[in-house]
Amino acid sequence: MSESTVDDLTKRGLLPKPIKLGGSLRWCWAAVDASMKPQGGGEDDKFMAGLKNV
């Protein structure tokens, strides 16, 4: 996934916002993993539904 795609998904709320540490952006991997897991399946899954609108 490109940086611009990650930025877009973060702006749209489909990925959690990163934390800036020492000049670098870092993500809590547990939060990223949780945001990408199905949340009800089908169209109820915010992440997968959001990918259709990229």
PDB file of C-alpha atoms in Angstrom:
ATOM      1  CA  MET A   1       0.000   0.000   0.000  1.00  0.00           C
ATOM      2  CA  SER A   2       1.442   3.379  -0.918  1.00  0.00           C
ATOM      3  CA  GLU A   3       1.976   6.235   1.546  1.00  0.00           C
ATOM      4  CA  SER A   4      -0.715   8.274  -0.179  1.00  0.00           C
ATOM      5  CA  THR A   5      -3.215   5.415   0.219  1.00  0.00           C
ATOM      6  CA  VAL A   6      -2.399   5.099   3.925  1.00  0.00           C
ATOM      7  CA  ASP A   7      -2.763   8.884   4.302  1.00  0.00           C
ATOM      8  CA  ASP A   8      -6.123   8.816   2.509  1.00  0.00           C
ATOM      9  CA  LEU A   9      -7.454   5.892   4.571  1.00  0.00           C
ATOM     10  CA  THR A  10      -6.321   7.642   7.760  1.00  0.00           C
ATOM     11  CA  LYS A  11      -8.008  10.927   6.754  1.00  0.00           C
ATOM     12  CA  ARG A  12     -11.221   9.004   6.005  1.00  0.00           C
ATOM     13  CA  GLY A  13     -11.116   7.370   9.437  1.00  0.00           C
ATOM     14  CA  LEU A  14     -10.613   3.841   8.112  1.00  0.00           C
ATOM     15  CA  LEU A  15      -7.194   3.547   9.741  1.00  0.00           C
ATOM     16  CA  PRO A  16      -6.258   4.968  13.143  1.00  0.00           C
ATOM     17  CA  LYS A  17      -4.240   8.171  13.314  1.00  0.00           C
ATOM     18  CA  PRO A  18      -0.509   7.746  13.862  1.00  0.00           C
ATOM     19  CA  ILE A  19       1.471   9.123  16.791  1.00  0.00           C
ATOM     20  CA  LYS A  20       4.565  11.227  16.112  1.00  0.00           C
ATOM     21  CA  LEU A  21       7.627   9.985  18.018  1.00  0.00           C
ATOM     22  CA  GLY A  22      11.028  11.555  17.441  1.00  0.00           C
ATOM     23  CA  GLY A  23      10.119  12.903  14.010  1.00  0.00           C
ATOM     24  CA  SER A  24       8.628   9.582  12.809  1.00  0.00           C
ATOM     25  CA  LEU A  25       5.007   8.548  12.517  1.00  0.00           C
ATOM     26  CA  ARG A  26       4.120   5.370  14.409  1.00  0.00           C
ATOM     27  CA  TRP A  27       0.942   3.358  14.657  1.00  0.00           C
ATOM     28  CA  CYS A  28      -0.312   1.130  17.426  1.00  0.00           C
ATOM     29  CA  TRP A  29      -0.383  -2.134  15.482  1.00  0.00           C
ATOM     30  CA  ALA A  30      -3.229  -3.542  17.613  1.00  0.00           C
ATOM     31  CA  ALA A  31      -5.380  -0.537  16.593  1.00  0.00           C
ATOM     32  CA  VAL A  32      -4.469  -0.968  12.895  1.00  0.00           C
ATOM     33  CA  ASP A  33      -5.220  -4.695  13.068  1.00  0.00           C
ATOM     34  CA  ALA A  34      -8.551  -4.061  14.798  1.00  0.00           C
ATOM     35  CA  SER A  35      -9.561  -1.442  12.206  1.00  0.00           C
ATOM     36  CA  MET A  36      -9.013  -3.933   9.373  1.00  0.00           C
ATOM     37  CA  LYS A  37     -10.970  -6.815  10.922  1.00  0.00           C
ATOM     38  CA  PRO A  38     -14.541  -7.385   9.752  1.00  0.00           C
ATOM     39  CA  GLN A  39     -17.019  -5.603  11.971  1.00  0.00           C
ATOM     40  CA  GLY A  40     -20.280  -7.314  11.203  1.00  0.00           C
ATOM     41  CA  GLY A  41     -19.513  -8.512   7.695  1.00  0.00           C
ATOM     42  CA  GLY A  42     -20.685  -7.351   4.314  1.00  0.00           C
ATOM     43  CA  GLU A  43     -21.471  -3.681   3.897  1.00  0.00           C
ATOM     44  CA  ASP A  44     -21.333  -3.207   7.681  1.00  0.00           C
ATOM     45  CA  ASP A  45     -17.543  -3.559   7.534  1.00  0.00           C
ATOM     46  CA  LYS A  46     -16.365   0.097   7.460  1.00  0.00           C
ATOM     47  CA  PHE A  47     -12.880  -0.740   6.221  1.00  0.00           C
ATOM     48  CA  MET A  48     -13.954  -2.896   3.279  1.00  0.00           C
ATOM     49  CA  ALA A  49     -16.810  -0.555   2.355  1.00  0.00           C
ATOM     50  CA  GLY A  50     -14.346   2.341   2.434  1.00  0.00           C
ATOM     51  CA  LEU A  51     -11.950   0.546   0.120  1.00  0.00           C
ATOM     52  CA  LYS A  52     -14.671   0.342  -2.500  1.00  0.00           C
ATOM     53  CA  ASN A  53     -14.776   4.150  -2.524  1.00  0.00           C
ATOM     54  CA  VAL A  54     -11.034   4.674  -3.085  1.00  0.00           C
TER      55      VAL A  54
END
